PDB file of C-alpha atoms in Angstrom:
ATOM      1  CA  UNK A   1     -51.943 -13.944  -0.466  1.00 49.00           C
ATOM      2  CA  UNK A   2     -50.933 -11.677  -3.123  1.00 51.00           C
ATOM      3  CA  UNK A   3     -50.261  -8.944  -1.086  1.00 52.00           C
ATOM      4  CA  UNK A   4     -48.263 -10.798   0.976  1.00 51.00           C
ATOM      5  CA  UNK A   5     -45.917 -11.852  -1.723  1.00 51.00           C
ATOM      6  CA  UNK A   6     -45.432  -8.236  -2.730  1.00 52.00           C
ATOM      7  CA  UNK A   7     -44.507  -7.637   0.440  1.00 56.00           C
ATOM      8  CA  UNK A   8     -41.776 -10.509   0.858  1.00 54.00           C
ATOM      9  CA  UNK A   9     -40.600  -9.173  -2.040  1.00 53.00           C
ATOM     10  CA  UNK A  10     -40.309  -6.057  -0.811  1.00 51.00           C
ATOM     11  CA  UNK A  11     -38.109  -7.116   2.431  1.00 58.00           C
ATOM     12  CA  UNK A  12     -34.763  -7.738   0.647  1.00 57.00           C
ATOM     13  CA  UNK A  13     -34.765  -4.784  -1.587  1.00 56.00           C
ATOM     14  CA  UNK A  14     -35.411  -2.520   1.841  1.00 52.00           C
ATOM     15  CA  UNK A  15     -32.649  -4.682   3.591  1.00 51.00           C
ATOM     16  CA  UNK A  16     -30.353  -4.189   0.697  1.00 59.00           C
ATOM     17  CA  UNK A  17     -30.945  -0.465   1.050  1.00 58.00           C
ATOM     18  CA  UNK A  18     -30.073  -0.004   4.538  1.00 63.00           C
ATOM     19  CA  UNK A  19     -27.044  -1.819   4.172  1.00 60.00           C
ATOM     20  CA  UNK A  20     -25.799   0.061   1.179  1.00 62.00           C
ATOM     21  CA  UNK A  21     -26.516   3.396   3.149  1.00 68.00           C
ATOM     22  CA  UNK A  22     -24.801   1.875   6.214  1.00 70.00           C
ATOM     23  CA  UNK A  23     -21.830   1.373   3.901  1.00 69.00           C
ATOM     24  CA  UNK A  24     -21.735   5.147   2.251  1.00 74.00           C
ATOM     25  CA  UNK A  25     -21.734   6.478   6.097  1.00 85.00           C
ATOM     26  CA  UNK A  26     -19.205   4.218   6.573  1.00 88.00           C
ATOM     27  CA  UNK A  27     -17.264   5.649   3.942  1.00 90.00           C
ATOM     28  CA  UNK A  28     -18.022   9.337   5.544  1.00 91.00           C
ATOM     29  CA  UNK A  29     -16.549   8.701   8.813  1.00 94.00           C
ATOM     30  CA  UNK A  30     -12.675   8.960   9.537  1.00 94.00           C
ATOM     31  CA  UNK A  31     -10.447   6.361  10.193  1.00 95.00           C
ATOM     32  CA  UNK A  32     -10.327   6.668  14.004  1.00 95.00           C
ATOM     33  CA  UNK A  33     -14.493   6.273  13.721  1.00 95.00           C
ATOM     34  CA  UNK A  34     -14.384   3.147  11.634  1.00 96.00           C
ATOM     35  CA  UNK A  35     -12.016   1.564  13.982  1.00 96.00           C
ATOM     36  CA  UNK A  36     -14.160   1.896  16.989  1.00 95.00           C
ATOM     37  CA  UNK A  37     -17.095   0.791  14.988  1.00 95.00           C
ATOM     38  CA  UNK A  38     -14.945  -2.680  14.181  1.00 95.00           C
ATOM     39  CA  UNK A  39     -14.134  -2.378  17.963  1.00 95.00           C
ATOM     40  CA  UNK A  40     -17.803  -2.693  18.565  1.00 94.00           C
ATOM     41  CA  UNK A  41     -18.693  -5.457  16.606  1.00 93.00           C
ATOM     42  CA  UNK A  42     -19.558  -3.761  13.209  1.00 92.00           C
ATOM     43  CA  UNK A  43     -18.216  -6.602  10.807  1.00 88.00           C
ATOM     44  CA  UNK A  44     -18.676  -3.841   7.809  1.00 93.00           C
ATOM     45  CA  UNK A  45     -16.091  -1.312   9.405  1.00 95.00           C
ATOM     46  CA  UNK A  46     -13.008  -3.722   9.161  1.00 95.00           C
ATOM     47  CA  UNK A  47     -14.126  -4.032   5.257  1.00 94.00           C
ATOM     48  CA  UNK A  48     -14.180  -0.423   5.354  1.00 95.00           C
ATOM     49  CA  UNK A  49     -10.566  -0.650   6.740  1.00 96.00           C
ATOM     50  CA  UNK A  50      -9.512  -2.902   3.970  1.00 96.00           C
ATOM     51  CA  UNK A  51     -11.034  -1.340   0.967  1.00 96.00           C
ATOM     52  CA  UNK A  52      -9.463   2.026   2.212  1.00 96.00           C
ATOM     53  CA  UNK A  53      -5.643   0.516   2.388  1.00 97.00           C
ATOM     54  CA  UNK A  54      -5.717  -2.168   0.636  1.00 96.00           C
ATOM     55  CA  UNK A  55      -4.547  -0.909  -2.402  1.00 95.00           C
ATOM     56  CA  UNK A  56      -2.327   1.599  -1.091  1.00 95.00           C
ATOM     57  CA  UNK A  57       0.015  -0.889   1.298  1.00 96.00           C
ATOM     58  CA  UNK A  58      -0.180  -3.317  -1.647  1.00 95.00           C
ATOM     59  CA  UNK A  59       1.693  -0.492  -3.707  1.00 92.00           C
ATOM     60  CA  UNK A  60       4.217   0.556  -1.022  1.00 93.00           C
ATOM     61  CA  UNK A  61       5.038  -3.413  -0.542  1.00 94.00           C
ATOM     62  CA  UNK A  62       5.928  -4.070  -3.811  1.00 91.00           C
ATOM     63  CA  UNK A  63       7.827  -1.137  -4.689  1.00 89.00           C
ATOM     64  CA  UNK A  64       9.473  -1.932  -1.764  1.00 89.00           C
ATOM     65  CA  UNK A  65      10.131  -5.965  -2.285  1.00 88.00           C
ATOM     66  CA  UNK A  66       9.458  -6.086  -6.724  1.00 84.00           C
ATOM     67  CA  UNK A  67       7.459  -8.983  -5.892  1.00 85.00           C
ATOM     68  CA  UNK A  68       3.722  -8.490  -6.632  1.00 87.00           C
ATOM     69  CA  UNK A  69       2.299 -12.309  -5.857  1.00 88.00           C
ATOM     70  CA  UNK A  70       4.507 -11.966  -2.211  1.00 90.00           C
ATOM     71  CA  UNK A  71       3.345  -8.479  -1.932  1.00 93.00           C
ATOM     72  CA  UNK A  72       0.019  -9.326  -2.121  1.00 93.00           C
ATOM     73  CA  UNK A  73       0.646 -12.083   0.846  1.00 92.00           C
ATOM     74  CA  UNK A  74       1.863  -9.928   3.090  1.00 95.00           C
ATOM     75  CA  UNK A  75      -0.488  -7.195   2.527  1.00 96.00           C
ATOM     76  CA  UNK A  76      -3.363 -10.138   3.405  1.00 95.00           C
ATOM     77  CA  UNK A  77      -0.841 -10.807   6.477  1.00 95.00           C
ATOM     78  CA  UNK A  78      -1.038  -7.232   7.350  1.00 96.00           C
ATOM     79  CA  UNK A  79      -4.622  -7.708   7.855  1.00 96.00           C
ATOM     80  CA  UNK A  80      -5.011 -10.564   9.364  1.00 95.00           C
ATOM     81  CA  UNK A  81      -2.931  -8.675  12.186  1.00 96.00           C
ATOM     82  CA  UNK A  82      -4.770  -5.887  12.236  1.00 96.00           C
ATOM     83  CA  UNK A  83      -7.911  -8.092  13.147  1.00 95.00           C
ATOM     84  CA  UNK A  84      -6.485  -9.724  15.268  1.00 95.00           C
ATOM     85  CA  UNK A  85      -4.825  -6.678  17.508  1.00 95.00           C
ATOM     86  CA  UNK A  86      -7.143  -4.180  16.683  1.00 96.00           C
ATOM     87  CA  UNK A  87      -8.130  -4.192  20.416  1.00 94.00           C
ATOM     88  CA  UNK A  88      -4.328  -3.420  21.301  1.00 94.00           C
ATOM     89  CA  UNK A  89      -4.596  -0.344  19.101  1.00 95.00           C
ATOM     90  CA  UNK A  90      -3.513   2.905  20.708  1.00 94.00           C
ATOM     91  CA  UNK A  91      -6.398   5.156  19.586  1.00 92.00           C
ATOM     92  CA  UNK A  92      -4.379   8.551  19.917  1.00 93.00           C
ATOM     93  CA  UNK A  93      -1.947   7.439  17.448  1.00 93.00           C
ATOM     94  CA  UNK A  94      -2.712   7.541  13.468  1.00 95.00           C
ATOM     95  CA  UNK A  95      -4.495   4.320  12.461  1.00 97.00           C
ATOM     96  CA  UNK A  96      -2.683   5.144   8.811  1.00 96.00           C
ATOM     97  CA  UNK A  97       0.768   4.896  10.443  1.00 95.00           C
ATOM     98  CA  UNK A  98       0.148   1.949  12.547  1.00 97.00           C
ATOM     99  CA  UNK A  99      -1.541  -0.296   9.546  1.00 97.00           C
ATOM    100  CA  UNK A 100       1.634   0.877   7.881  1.00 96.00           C
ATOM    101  CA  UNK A 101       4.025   0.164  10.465  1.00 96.00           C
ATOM    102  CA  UNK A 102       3.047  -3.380  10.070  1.00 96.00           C
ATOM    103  CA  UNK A 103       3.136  -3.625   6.060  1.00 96.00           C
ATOM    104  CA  UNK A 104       6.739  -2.379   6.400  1.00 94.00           C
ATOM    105  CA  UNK A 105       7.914  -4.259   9.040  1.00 94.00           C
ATOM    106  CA  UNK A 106       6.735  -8.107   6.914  1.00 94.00           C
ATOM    107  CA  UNK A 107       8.372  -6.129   4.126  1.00 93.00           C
ATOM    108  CA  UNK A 108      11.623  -5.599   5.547  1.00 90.00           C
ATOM    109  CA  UNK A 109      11.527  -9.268   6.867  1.00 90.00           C
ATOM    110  CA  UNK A 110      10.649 -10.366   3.363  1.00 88.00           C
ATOM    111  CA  UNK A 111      13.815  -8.792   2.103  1.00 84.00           C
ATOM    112  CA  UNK A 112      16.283  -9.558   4.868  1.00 81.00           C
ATOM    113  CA  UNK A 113      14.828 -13.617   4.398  1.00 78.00           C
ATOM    114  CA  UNK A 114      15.761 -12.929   0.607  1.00 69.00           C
ATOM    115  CA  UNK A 115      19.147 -11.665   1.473  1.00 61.00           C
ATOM    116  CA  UNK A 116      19.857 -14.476   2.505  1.00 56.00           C
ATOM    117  CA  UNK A 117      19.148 -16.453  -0.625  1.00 53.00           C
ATOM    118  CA  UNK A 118      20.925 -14.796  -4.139  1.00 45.00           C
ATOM    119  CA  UNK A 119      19.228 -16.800  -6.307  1.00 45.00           C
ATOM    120  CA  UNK A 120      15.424 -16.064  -4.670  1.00 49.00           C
ATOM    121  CA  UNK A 121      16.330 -12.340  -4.720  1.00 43.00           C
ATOM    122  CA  UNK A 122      17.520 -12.916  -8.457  1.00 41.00           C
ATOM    123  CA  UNK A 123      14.660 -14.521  -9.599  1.00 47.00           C
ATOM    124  CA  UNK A 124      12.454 -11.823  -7.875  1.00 49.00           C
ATOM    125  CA  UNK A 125      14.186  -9.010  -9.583  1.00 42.00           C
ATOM    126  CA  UNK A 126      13.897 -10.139 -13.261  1.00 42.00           C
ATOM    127  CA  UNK A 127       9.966 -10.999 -12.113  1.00 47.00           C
ATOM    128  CA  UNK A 128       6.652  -8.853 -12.684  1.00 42.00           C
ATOM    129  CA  UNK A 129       8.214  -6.021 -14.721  1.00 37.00           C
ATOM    130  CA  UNK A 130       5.612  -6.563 -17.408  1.00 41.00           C
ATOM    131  CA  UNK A 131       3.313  -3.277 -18.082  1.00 38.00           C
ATOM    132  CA  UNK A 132       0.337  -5.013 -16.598  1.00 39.00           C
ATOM    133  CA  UNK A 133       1.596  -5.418 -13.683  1.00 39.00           C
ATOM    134  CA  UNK A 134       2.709  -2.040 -12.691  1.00 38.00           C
ATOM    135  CA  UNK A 135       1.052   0.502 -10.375  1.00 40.00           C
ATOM    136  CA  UNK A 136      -0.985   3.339 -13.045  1.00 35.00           C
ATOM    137  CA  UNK A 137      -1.328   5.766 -10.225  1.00 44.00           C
ATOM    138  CA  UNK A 138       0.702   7.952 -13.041  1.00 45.00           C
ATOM    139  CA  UNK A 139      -1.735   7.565 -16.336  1.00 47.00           C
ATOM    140  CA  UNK A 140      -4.090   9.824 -17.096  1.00 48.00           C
ATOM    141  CA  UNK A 141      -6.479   9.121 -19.464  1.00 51.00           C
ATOM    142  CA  UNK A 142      -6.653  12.472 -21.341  1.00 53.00           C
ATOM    143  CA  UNK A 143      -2.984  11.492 -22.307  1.00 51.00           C
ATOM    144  CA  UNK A 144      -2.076  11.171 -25.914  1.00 55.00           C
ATOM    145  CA  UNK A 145      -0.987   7.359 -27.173  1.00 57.00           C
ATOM    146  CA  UNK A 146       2.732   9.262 -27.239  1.00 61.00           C
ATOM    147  CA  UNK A 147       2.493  11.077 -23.923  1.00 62.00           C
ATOM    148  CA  UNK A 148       1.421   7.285 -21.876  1.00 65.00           C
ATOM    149  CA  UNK A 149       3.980   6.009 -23.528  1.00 68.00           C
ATOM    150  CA  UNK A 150       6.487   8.677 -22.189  1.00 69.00           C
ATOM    151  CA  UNK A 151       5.018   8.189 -19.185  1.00 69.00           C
ATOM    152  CA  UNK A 152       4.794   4.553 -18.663  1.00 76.00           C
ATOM    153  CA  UNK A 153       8.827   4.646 -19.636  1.00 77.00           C
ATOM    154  CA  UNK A 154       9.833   6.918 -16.908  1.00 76.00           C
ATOM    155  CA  UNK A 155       7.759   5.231 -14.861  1.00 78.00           C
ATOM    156  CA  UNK A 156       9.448   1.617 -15.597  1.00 82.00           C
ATOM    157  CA  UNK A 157      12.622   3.563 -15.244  1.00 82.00           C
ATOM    158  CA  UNK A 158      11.854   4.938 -11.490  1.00 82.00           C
ATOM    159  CA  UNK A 159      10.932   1.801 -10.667  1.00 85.00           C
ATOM    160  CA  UNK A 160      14.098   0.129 -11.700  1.00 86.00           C
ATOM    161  CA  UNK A 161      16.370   2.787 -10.026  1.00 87.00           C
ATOM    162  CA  UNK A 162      14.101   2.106  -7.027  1.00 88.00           C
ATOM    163  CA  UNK A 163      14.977  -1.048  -6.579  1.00 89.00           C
ATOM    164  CA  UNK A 164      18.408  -0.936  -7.163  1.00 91.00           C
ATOM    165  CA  UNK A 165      18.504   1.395  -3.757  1.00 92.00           C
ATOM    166  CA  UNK A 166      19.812  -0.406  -0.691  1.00 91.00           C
ATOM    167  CA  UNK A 167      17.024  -1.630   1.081  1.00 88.00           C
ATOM    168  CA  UNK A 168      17.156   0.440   4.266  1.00 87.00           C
ATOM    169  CA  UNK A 169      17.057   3.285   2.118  1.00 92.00           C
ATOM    170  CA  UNK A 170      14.456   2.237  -0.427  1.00 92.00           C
ATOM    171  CA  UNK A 171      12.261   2.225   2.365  1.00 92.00           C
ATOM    172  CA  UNK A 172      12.215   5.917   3.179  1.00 93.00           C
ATOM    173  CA  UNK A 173      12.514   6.715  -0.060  1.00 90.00           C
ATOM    174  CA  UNK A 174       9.048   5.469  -1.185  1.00 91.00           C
ATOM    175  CA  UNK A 175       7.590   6.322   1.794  1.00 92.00           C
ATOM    176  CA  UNK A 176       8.481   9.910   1.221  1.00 90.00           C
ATOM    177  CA  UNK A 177       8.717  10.308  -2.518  1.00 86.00           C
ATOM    178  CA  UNK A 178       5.936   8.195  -3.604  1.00 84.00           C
ATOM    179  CA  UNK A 179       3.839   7.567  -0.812  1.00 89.00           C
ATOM    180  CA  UNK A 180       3.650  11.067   0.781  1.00 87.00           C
ATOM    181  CA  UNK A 181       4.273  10.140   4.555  1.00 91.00           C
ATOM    182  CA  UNK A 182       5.925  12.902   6.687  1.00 92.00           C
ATOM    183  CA  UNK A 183       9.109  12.681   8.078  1.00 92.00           C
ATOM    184  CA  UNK A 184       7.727  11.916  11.567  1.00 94.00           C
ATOM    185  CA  UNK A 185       5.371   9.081  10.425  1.00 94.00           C
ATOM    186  CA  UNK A 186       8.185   7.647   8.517  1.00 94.00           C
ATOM    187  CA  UNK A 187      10.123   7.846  12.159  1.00 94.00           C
ATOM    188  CA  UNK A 188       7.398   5.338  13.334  1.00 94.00           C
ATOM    189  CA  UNK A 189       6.521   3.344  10.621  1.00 94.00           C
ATOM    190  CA  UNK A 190      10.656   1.768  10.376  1.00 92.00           C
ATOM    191  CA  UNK A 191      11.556   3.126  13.960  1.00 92.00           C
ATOM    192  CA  UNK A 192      14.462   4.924  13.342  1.00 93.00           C
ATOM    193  CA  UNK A 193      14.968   8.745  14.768  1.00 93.00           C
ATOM    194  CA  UNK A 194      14.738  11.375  12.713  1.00 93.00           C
ATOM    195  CA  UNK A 195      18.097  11.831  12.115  1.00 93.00           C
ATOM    196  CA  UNK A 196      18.016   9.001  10.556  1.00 94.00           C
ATOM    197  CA  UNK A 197      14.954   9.013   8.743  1.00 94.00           C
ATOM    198  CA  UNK A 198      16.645  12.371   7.114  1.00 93.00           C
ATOM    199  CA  UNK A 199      19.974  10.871   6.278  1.00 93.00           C
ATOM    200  CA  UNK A 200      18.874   7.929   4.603  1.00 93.00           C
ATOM    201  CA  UNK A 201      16.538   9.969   2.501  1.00 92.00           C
ATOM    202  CA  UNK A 202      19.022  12.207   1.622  1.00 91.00           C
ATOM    203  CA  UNK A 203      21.144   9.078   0.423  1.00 92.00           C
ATOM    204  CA  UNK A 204      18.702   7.587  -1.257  1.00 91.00           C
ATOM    205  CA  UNK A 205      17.508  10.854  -3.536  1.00 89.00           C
ATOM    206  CA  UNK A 206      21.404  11.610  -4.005  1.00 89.00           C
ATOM    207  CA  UNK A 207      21.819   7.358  -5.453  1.00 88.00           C
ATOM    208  CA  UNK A 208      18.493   7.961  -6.690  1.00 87.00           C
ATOM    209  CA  UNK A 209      19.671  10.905  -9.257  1.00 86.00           C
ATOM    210  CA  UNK A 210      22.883   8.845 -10.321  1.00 86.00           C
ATOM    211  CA  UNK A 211      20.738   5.557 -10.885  1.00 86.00           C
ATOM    212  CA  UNK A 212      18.288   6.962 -13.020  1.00 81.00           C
ATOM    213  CA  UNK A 213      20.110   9.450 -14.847  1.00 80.00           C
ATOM    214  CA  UNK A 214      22.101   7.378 -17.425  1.00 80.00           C
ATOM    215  CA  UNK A 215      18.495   5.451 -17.975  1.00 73.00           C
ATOM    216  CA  UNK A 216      16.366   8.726 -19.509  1.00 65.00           C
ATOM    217  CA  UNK A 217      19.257  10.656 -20.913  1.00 59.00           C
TER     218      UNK A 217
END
């Protein structure tokens, strides 16, 4: 009898095992990999999706809409989406650009429902600005007390200037300056051309500069 206990025992640990080395090669394979894995009916893949964009589209959202309660919404939206069209998924395409694709297109139908309200997009403005709440992609903790604080301030600042951009230009803006995409994935994600994509970024660094300059002189 005794040895049988030990060995019950035994069972979850070994289960718990496998499934925690199921999740690190999870982690190992690329995105394209992890989607056909969802695709075939591994439930652990789609949380593999999530925990690798969650935090990243929840970012571009609300530097995008200054709303980090709605951001968060969307980004839940987002996925719900993506589960549900996964299937519909052109699998020569970027997964990255897709997944964002669809973050910016609730976005920009969060702001153009808001622009139709003053007050909302008032009240949304003045809201979440506290330190807490802000992205600390930026802070290092090696930094002196003096040199967070710096940084924290310009940050606040760029953030501000941000959002005072027009909104069709905010979006390539932080698409390009602070998340990194390319010119072409920035094409697809709002579906404009390239022209396009290249004038409004030039717009929006050139308001950019005047917006934040009288704010750190």
């Amino acid at each position: 009898m005794a040895g049988t206990r030990k060995d019950e025992s035994v069972q979850p640990i070994a289960h718990e095992d496998k499934a925690h080395e199921r999740n690190l090669k999870l982690r190992e394979l690329s995105d394209a990999d992890v989607v056909q894995a969802s695709l075939d009916g591994d439930d652990r893949a789609f949380s593999e999706l999530v925990r690798r964009y969650d935090q990243r589209l929840l970012n571009f959202v609300y530097r995008t809409i200054g709303d980090r309660e709605r951001s968060e919404d969307l980004i839940q939206e987002t996925f719900v989406r993506v589960y549900r069209h996964l299937h519909r998924f052109d699998q020569s395409k970027k997964f990255s650009t897709w997944i964002y694709t669809i973050s910016s297109n609730l976005a920009k139908n969060e702001l153009r429902n808001r622009s139709r309200n003053p007050l909302v997009l008032f009240q949304t403005i003045k809201k979440n600005w506290s330190t807490e709440d802000r992205p600390l992609e930026w802070e290092d903790p090696k930094y002196k007390p003096d040199d967070l604080y710096r940084k924290r301030y310009l940050r606040a600042r760029v953030e501000e200037a941000v959002e005072e951009l027009p909104k069709h230009h905010r979006m390539v803006f932080v698409l390009r300056e602070l998340e990194g995409k390319t010119y072409e994935e920035i094409a697809e994600i709002t579906g404009c051309n390239l022209g396009t994509v290249k004038s409004r970024l030039n717009r929006a660094r050139n308001n950019f500069a005047k917006i934040i300059a009288p704010m750190i002189e």
